[in-house]
Coordinates of C-alpha atoms and ligand atoms in Angstrom, one line a residue:
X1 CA 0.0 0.0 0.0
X2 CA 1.2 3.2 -1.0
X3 CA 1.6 6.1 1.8
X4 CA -0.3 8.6 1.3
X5 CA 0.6 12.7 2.6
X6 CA -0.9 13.0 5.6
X7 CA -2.3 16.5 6.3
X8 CA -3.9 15.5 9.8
X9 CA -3.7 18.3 12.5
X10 CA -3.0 15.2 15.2
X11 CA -2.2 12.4 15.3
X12 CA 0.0 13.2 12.5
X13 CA 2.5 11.7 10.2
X14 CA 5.6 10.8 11.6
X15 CA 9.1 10.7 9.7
X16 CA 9.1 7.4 7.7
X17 CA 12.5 6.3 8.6
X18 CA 11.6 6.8 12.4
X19 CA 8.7 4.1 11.1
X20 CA 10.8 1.6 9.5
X21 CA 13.5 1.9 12.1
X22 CA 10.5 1.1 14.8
X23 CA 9.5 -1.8 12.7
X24 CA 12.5 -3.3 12.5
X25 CA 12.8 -3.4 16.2
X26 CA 9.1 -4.2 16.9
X27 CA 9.4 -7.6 17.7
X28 CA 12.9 -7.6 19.2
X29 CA 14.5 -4.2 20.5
X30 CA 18.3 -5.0 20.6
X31 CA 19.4 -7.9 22.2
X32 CA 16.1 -7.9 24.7
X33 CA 14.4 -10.9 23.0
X34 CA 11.4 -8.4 23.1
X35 CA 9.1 -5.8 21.8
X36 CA 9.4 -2.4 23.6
X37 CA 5.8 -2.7 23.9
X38 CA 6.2 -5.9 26.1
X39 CA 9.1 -4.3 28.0
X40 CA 8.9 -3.5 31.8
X41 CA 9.5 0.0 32.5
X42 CA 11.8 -1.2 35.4
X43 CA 14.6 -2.7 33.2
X44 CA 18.1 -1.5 32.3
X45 CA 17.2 -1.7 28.6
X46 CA 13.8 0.7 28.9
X47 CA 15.7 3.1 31.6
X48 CA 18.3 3.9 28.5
X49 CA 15.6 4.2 26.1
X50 CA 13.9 7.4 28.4
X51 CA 17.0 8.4 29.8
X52 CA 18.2 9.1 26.1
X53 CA 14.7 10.5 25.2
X54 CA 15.2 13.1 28.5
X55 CA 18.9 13.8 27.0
X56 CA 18.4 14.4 23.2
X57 CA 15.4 16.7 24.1
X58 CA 17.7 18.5 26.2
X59 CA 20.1 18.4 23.6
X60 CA 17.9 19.4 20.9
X61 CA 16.0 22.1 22.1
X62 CA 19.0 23.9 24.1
X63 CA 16.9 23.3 27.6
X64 CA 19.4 24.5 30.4
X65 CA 20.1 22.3 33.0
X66 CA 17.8 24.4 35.5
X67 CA 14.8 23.1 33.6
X68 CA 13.1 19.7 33.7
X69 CA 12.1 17.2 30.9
X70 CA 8.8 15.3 32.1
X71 CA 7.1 12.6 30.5
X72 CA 3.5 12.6 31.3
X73 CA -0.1 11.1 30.5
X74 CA -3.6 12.6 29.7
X75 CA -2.4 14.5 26.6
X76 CA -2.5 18.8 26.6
X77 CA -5.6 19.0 27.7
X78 CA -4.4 17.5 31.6
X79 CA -2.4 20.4 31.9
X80 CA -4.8 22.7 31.7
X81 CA -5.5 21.4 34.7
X82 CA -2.1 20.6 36.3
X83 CA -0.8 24.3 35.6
X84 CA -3.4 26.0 38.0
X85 CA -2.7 23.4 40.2
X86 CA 0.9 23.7 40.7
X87 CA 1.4 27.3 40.0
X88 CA -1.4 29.1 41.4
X89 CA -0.2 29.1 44.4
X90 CA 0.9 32.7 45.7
X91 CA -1.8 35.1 44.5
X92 CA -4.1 32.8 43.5
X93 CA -4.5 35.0 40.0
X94 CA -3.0 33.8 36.2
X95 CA -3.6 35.7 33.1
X96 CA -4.5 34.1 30.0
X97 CA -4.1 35.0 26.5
X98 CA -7.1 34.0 24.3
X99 CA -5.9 33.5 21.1
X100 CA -7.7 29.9 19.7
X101 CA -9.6 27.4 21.2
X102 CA -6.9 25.4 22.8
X103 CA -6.2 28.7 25.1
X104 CA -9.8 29.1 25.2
X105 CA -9.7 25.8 27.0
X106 CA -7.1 26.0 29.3
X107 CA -8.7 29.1 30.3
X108 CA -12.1 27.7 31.4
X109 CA -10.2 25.1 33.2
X110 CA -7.8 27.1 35.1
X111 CA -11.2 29.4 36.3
X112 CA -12.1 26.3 38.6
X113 CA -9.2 27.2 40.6
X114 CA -8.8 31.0 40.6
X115 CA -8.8 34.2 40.1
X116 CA -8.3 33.8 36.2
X117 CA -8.7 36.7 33.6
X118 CA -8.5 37.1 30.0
X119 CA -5.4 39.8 29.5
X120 CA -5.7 39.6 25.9
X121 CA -7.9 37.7 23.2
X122 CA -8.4 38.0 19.1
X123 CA -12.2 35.7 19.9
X124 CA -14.3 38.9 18.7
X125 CA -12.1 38.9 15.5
X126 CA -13.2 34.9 15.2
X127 CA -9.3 34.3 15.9
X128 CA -7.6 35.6 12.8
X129 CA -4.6 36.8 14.7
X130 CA -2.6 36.4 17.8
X131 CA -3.5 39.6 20.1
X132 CA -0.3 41.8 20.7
X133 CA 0.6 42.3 24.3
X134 CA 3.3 44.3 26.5
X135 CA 4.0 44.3 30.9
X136 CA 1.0 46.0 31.3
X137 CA -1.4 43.5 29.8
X138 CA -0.7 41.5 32.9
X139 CA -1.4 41.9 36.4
X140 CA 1.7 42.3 38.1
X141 CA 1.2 39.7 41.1
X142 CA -0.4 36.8 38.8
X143 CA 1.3 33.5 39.3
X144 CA 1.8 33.1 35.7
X145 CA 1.1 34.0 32.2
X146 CA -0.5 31.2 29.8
X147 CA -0.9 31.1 26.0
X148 CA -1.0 28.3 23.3
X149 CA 2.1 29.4 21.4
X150 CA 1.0 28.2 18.1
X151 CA -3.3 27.6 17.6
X152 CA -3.5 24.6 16.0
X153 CA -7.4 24.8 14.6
X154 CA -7.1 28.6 13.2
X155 CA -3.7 28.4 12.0
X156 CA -2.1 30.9 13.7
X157 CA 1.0 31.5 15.5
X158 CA 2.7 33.8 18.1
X159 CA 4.7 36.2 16.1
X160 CA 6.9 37.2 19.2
X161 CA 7.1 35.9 22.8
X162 CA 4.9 37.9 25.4
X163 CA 6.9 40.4 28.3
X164 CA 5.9 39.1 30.7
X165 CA 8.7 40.7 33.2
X166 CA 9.2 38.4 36.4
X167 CA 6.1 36.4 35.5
X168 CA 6.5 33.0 34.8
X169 CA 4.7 32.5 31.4
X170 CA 3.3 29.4 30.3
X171 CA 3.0 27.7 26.4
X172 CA 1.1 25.0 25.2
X173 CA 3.0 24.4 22.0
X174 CA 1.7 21.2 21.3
X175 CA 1.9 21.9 17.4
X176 CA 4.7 23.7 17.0
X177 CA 7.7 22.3 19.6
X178 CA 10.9 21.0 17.7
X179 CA 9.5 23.0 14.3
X180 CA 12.1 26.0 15.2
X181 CA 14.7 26.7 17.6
X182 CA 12.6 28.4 21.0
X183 CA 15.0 30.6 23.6
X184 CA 13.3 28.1 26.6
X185 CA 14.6 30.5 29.3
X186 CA 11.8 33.1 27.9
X187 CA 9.3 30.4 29.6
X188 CA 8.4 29.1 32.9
X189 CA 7.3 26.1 31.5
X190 CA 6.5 24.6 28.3
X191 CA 4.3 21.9 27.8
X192 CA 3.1 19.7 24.3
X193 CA 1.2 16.9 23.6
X194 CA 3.3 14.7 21.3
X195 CA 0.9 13.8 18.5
X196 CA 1.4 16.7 16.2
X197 CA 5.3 17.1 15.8
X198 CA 6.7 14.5 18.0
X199 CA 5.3 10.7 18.4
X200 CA 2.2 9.0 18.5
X201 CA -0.5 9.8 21.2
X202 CA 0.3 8.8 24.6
X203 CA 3.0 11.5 26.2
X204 CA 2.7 14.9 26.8
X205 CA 5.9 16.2 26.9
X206 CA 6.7 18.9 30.4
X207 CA 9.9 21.0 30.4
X208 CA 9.5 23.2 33.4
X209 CA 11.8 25.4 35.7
X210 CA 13.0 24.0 38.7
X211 CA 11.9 26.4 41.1
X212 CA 7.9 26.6 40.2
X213 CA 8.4 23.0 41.7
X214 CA 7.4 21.7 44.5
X215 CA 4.5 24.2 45.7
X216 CA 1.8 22.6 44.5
X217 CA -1.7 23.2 45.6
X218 CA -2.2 20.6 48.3
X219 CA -5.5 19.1 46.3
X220 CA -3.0 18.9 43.8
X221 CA -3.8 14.6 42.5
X222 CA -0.2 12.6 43.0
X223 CA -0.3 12.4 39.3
X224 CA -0.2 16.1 38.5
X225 CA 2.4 16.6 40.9
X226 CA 5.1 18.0 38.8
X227 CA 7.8 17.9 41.8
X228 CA 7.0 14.3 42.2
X229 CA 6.7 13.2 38.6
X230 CA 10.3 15.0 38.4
X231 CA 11.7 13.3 41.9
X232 CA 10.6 9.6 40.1
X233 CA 12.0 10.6 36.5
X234 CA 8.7 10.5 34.9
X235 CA 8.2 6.8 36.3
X236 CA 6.3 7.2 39.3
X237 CA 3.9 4.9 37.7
X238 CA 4.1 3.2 34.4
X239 CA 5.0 6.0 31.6
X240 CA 3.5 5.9 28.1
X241 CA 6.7 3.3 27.5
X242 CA 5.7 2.9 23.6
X243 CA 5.0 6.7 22.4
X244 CA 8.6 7.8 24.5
X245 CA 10.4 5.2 22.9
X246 CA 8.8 6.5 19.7
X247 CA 9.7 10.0 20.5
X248 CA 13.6 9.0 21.1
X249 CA 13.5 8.1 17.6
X250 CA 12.0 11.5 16.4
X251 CA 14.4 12.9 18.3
X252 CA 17.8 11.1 16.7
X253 CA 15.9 11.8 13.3
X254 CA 16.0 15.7 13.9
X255 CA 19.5 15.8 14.9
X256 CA 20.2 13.7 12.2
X257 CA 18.9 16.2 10.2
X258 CA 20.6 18.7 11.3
X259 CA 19.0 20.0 14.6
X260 CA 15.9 22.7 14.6
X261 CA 17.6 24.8 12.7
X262 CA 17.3 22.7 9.6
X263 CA 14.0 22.2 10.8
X264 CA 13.2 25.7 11.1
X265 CA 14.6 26.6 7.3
X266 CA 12.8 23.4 5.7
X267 CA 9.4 24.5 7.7
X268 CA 9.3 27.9 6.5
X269 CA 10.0 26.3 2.6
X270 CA 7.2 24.4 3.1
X271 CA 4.6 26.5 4.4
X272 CA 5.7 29.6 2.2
X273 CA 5.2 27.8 -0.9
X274 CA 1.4 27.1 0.3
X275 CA 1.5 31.0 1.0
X276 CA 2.9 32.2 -1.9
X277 CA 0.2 30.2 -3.8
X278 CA -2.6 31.7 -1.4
X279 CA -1.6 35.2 -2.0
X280 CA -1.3 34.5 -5.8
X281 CA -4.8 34.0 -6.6
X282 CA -8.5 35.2 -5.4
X283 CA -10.3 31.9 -5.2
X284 CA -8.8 30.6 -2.0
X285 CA -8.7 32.8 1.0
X286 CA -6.2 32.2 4.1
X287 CA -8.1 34.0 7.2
X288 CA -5.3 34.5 9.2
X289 CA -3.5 37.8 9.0
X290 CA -0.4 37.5 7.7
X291 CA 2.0 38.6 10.8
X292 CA 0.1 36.1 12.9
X293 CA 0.7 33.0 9.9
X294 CA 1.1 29.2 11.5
X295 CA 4.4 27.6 9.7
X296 CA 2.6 24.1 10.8
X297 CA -1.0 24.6 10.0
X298 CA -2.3 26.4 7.4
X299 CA -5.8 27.2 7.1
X300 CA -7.8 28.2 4.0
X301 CA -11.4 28.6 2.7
X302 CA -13.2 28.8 -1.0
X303 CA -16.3 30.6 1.1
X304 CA -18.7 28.2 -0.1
X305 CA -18.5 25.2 3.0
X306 CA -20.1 22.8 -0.3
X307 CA -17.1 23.6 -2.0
X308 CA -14.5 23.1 0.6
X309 CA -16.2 19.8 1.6
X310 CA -15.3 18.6 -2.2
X311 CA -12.4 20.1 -2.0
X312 CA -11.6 17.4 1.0
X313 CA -12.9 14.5 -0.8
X314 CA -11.1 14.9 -3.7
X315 CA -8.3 15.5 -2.5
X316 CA -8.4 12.3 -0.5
X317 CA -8.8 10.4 -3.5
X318 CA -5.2 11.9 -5.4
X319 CA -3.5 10.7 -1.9
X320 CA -3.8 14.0 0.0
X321 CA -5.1 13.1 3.3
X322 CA -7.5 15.0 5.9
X323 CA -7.3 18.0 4.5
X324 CA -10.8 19.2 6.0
X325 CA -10.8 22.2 8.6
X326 CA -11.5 21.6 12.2
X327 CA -15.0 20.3 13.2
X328 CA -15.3 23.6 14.4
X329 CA -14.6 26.2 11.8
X330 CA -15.0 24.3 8.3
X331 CA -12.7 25.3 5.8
X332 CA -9.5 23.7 5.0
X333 CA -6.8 22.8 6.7
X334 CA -3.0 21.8 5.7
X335 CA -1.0 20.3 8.9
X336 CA 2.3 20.5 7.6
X337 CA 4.4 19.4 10.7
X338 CA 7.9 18.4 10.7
X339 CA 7.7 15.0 8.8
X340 CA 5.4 16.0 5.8
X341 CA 8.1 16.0 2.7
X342 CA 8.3 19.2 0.8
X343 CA 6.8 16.9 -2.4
X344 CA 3.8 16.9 -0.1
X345 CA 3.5 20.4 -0.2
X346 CA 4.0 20.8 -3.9
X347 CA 1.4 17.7 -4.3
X348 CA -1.2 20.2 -2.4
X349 CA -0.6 23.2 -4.4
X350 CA -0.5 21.3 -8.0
X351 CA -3.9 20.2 -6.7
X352 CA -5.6 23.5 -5.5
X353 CA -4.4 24.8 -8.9
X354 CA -6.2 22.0 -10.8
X355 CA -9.3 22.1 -8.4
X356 CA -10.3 25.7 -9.0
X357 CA -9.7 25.2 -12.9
X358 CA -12.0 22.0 -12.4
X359 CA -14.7 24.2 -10.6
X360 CA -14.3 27.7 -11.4
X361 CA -17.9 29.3 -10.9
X362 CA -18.7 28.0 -8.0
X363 CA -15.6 28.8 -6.7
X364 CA -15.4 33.0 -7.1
X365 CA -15.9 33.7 -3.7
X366 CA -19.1 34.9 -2.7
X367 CA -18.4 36.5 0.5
Ligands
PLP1 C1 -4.0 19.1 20.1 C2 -3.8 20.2 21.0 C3 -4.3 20.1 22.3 C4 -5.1 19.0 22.9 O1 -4.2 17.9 23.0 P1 -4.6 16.5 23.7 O2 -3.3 15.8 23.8 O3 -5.6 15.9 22.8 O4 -5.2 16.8 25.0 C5 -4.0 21.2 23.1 N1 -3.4 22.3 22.7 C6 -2.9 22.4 21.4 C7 -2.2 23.6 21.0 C8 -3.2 21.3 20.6 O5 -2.7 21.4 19.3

């Protein structure tokens, strides 16, 4: 069976040498006479596997050694949770940027536990761009500052990293970690589900600073502790064994590659070809302001929803997959994270081109 390009927001695709490298272990990792899968999470042979997984991040990403790499369960949306819980602790206030659902989200779930405001929010523009911000956006005695760092559904991105000052600030950048190089001393802590840009569903991926350890809210549940998550190495109970082992292999395929710089420069070829295409032409529209343009999702609409549904089935049938726009907001939707080929790109734009030849009245805009 042929593989098809993969445009799905999450799960994703994942590099295919990582694939065939996991499938030619799959039965027997090494010398084990086993499948990682089958492995216990107490042996010599899986504590090298997370150990490396802990030290290539590290490696990769630049994370200084007063920062710490957790492996943890129940995806993004846990910490939504788990922040309140084990940083609103001294004021009992956090600020939240608005800036896509995901944020949205973590907002509504960090108002169970606080005094929680919206500092800044693009909502009444339906989320075309990522508000700006400066110091005084944000109360000055919040515990923290949170944002989703790159909004996965409406395809936009940060174009700059808040000021925060002295405030810790939060990111979920669950679709954009290891797609550039990130300065992680600008954050607090960073957190990322893995199945957009790192390894099948299963880990979320916690890099936090040491010292917003440890003063956790004392309802805090065991398994949200960050201090004691960090204290047991991310095996306080069974870790997602499979999807870290997974990720360890993302992670030698990047610095195989060439690190996140290489990423960065073969990111930004992908997604400004689809760009350059968008801004070429008048029968697709890209909603998202250009400043405030995702490099890993790219979103786009004909303006008739008819149309874009087509556009999503027939695509499907020339091997460009899930191309559909979130549930939510229709449209059209390119993920283009770091293991979709550049030749997946140009497979999309030869196709747009060809579908709005194919179906050119329909397709003037009519908004
Ligand atoms: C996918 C996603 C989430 C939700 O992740 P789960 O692992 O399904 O909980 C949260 N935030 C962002 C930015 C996402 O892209």
């Amino acid at each position: 069976m042929k593989r098809v390009f993969n445009f799905s927001a999450g799960p994703s695709m994942l590099p295919l040498p990582v694939l065939e490298k996991a499938a030619s272990e799959l039965v027997s990792y090494g010398d084990t006479g086993m499948s990682v899968m089958e492995m216990s999470h107490r042996t010599a042979a899986y504590e090298a596997i997370i150990g490396d997984a802990q030290k290539l991040l590290r490696e990769i990403m630049k994370i200084p050694d007063n920062y710490k790499i957790l492996f943890l369960q129940g995806g993004a949306s846990t910490q939504f949770a788990a922040v309140p819980l084990n940083l609103m602790n001294g004021s009992g206030k956090a600020d939240y940027i608005v800036s896509g659902q995901f944020s949205g989200k973590a907002y509504d779930e960090a108002k169970k536990y606080g005094d929680v405001v919206i500092a800044a929010t693009s909502k009444p523009d339906n989320f075309t761009y990522v508000p700006k911000t400066d110091r005084s956006s944000f109360r000055p005695d919040a515990d923290y500052v949170h944002i989703c760092y790159n909004n996965t559904i409406f395809g936009s991105k940060f174009p700059y990293i808040p000021d925060t000052g002295d405030i810790p600030l939060v990111a979920d950048m669950s679709s954009c970690i290891l797609s550039e190089p990130v300065d992680v001393s600008k954050f607090g802590m960073i957190y990322a589900g893995a199945q957009k840009n790192v390894a099948p569903a299963g880990v979320t991926i916690v890099i936090i600073r040491e010292d917003l350890m440890g003063k956790a809210r004392p309802e805090t549940p065991t398994m949200l502790d960050y201090k004691i998550m960090a204290d047991n190495d991310s095996m306080y109970n069974t870790p997602p064994c499979y999807s870290i082992y997974m990720a360890k292999l993302v992670f030698e395929w990047i610095i195989e590659l060439g690190g996140l710089d290489v990423m960065k420069q073969m990111n930004e070829k992908k997604a400004n070809l689809l760009y350059d295409y968008l801004d070429s032409q008048s029968y697709y529209t890209a909603p998202v302001q250009k400043e405030s343009r995702s490099v890993m999702n790219v979103t786009f609409v004909t303006g008739d929803d008819a149309l874009d549904k087509k556009f999503a089935s027939e695509a499907k049938k020339v091997g460009l997959d899930t191309l559909a726009g979130h549930r939510s907001v229709g449209g059209m939707r390119a993920s283009i994270y770091n293991a979709m080929p550049y030749e997946g790109v140009e497979a999309l734009v030869a196709f747009m081109k060809d579908f709005a030849e194919k179906y050119p009245s329909v397709g003037k805009n009519p908004k």
